[in-house]
Tab-separated table of C-alpha atoms in Angstrom:
chain	number	residue	atom	x	y	z
A	1	MET	CA	0.000	0.000	0.000
A	2	GLU	CA	1.437	3.358	-1.002
A	3	LEU	CA	0.959	6.349	1.297
A	4	VAL	CA	0.328	9.670	-0.383
A	5	SER	CA	0.983	12.935	1.415
A	6	CYS	CA	-1.960	15.312	1.417
A	7	GLN	CA	-0.043	18.207	2.907
A	8	LYS	CA	-0.192	21.416	0.952
A	9	LYS	CA	2.969	23.441	0.463
A	10	GLY	CA	3.910	26.906	-0.716
A	11	GLU	CA	1.330	28.710	-2.791
A	12	ASP	CA	-1.005	25.689	-2.599
A	13	ILE	CA	-1.834	27.098	0.848
A	14	SER	CA	-4.170	30.106	0.737
A	15	ILE	CA	-2.639	33.488	1.566
A	16	GLU	CA	-4.964	33.638	4.573
A	17	GLY	CA	-3.568	30.350	5.823
A	18	ARG	CA	0.014	31.543	5.351
A	19	ILE	CA	-0.738	34.740	7.292
A	20	VAL	CA	-2.468	32.848	10.106
A	21	ALA	CA	0.501	30.455	10.337
A	22	VAL	CA	2.849	33.335	11.228
A	23	ALA	CA	0.321	34.989	13.542
A	24	ASP	CA	-0.486	31.736	15.345
A	25	VAL	CA	3.151	30.797	15.976
A	26	PHE	CA	4.021	34.337	17.074
A	27	ASP	CA	1.053	34.317	19.468
A	28	ALA	CA	2.080	30.935	20.868
A	29	LEU	CA	5.664	32.107	21.362
A	30	THR	CA	4.826	35.395	23.079
A	31	ASN	CA	2.110	34.090	25.384
A	32	LYS	CA	2.229	31.863	28.429
A	33	ARG	CA	0.944	28.350	27.957
A	34	PRO	CA	0.343	25.702	30.631
A	35	TYR	CA	3.508	23.953	29.449
A	36	LYS	CA	5.808	26.967	28.907
A	37	ASN	CA	6.530	30.569	29.788
A	38	PRO	CA	6.358	33.231	27.083
A	39	TYR	CA	9.410	34.013	25.000
A	40	PRO	CA	10.539	37.646	24.908
A	41	PHE	CA	9.163	39.696	22.007
A	42	GLU	CA	12.552	40.074	20.293
A	43	GLU	CA	13.326	36.354	20.508
A	44	SER	CA	9.898	35.513	19.108
A	45	VAL	CA	10.502	37.835	16.152
A	46	ARG	CA	13.908	36.198	15.588
A	47	ILE	CA	12.327	32.716	15.564
A	48	VAL	CA	9.770	33.816	12.970
A	49	GLU	CA	12.532	35.357	10.842
A	50	GLU	CA	14.695	32.214	11.092
A	51	ASN	CA	11.807	30.140	9.778
A	52	SER	CA	11.144	32.333	6.752
A	53	ASP	CA	11.232	30.112	3.664
A	54	LYS	CA	11.375	27.001	5.886
A	55	HIS	CA	7.983	27.043	7.581
A	56	PHE	CA	6.669	30.490	6.622
A	57	ASP	CA	6.102	32.331	3.367
A	58	PRO	CA	8.962	34.853	3.013
A	59	ALA	CA	6.543	37.519	1.711
A	60	VAL	CA	4.360	37.115	4.815
A	61	VAL	CA	7.420	37.308	7.086
A	62	LYS	CA	8.507	40.475	5.236
A	63	ALA	CA	5.062	42.020	5.814
A	64	PHE	CA	5.316	40.974	9.471
A	65	LYS	CA	8.718	42.680	9.776
A	66	ASP	CA	7.559	45.777	7.843
A	67	ASN	CA	4.804	46.213	10.451
A	68	ILE	CA	6.789	45.220	13.530
A	69	ASP	CA	6.342	48.646	15.193
A	70	LYS	CA	2.554	48.320	14.969
A	71	ILE	CA	2.718	44.712	16.166
A	72	TYR	CA	4.907	45.749	19.101
A	73	ALA	CA	2.462	48.529	20.067
A	74	ILE	CA	-0.409	46.015	20.154
A	75	TYR	CA	1.766	43.558	22.073
A	76	GLN	CA	2.500	46.248	24.695
A	77	GLU	CA	-1.220	47.017	25.057
A	78	LEU	CA	-2.146	43.376	25.602
A	79	ILE	CA	0.867	41.984	27.470
A	80	ASP	CA	-0.702	42.024	30.941
A	81	ILE	CA	-4.244	41.087	29.953
A	82	GLU	CA	-5.330	37.611	30.993
A	83	PRO	CA	-7.131	35.377	28.473
A	84	GLY	CA	-10.837	36.101	28.452
A	85	GLU	CA	-10.390	39.722	29.590
A	86	ILE	CA	-10.289	41.231	26.110
A	87	LYS	CA	-13.516	43.023	25.308
A	88	LEU	CA	-14.332	43.670	21.676
A	89	HIS	CA	-15.966	47.006	20.917
A	90	LEU	CA	-18.034	46.327	17.823
C-alpha cells in the first residue's frame, strides 16, 4: 500500500492560511501556555525570521517585519491582559 501525502505546500496554501501560520506561531511564542513561559518579544521575532522560507512564506514574514512597530504597540497594550479579559468594541 502506497501512502500519499496530502499536505499542501507553498502557494497551494491560501494566503490567509500563510498569514495565520505566522500569527499563530508568534502568538504561541509570546504568550504563556500551561507547558511553557512566554518568549521575549525580540526572541519571538527572531524565531519567525529564522523560519522564513522554511515554515513560513517569506513575503508574509517580510510584511510581518515591515509592520513590527505596529505589532509591538499592540503587544505592549495586551501583554498584561489575561485570556478572556479582552472586550471587543463592535
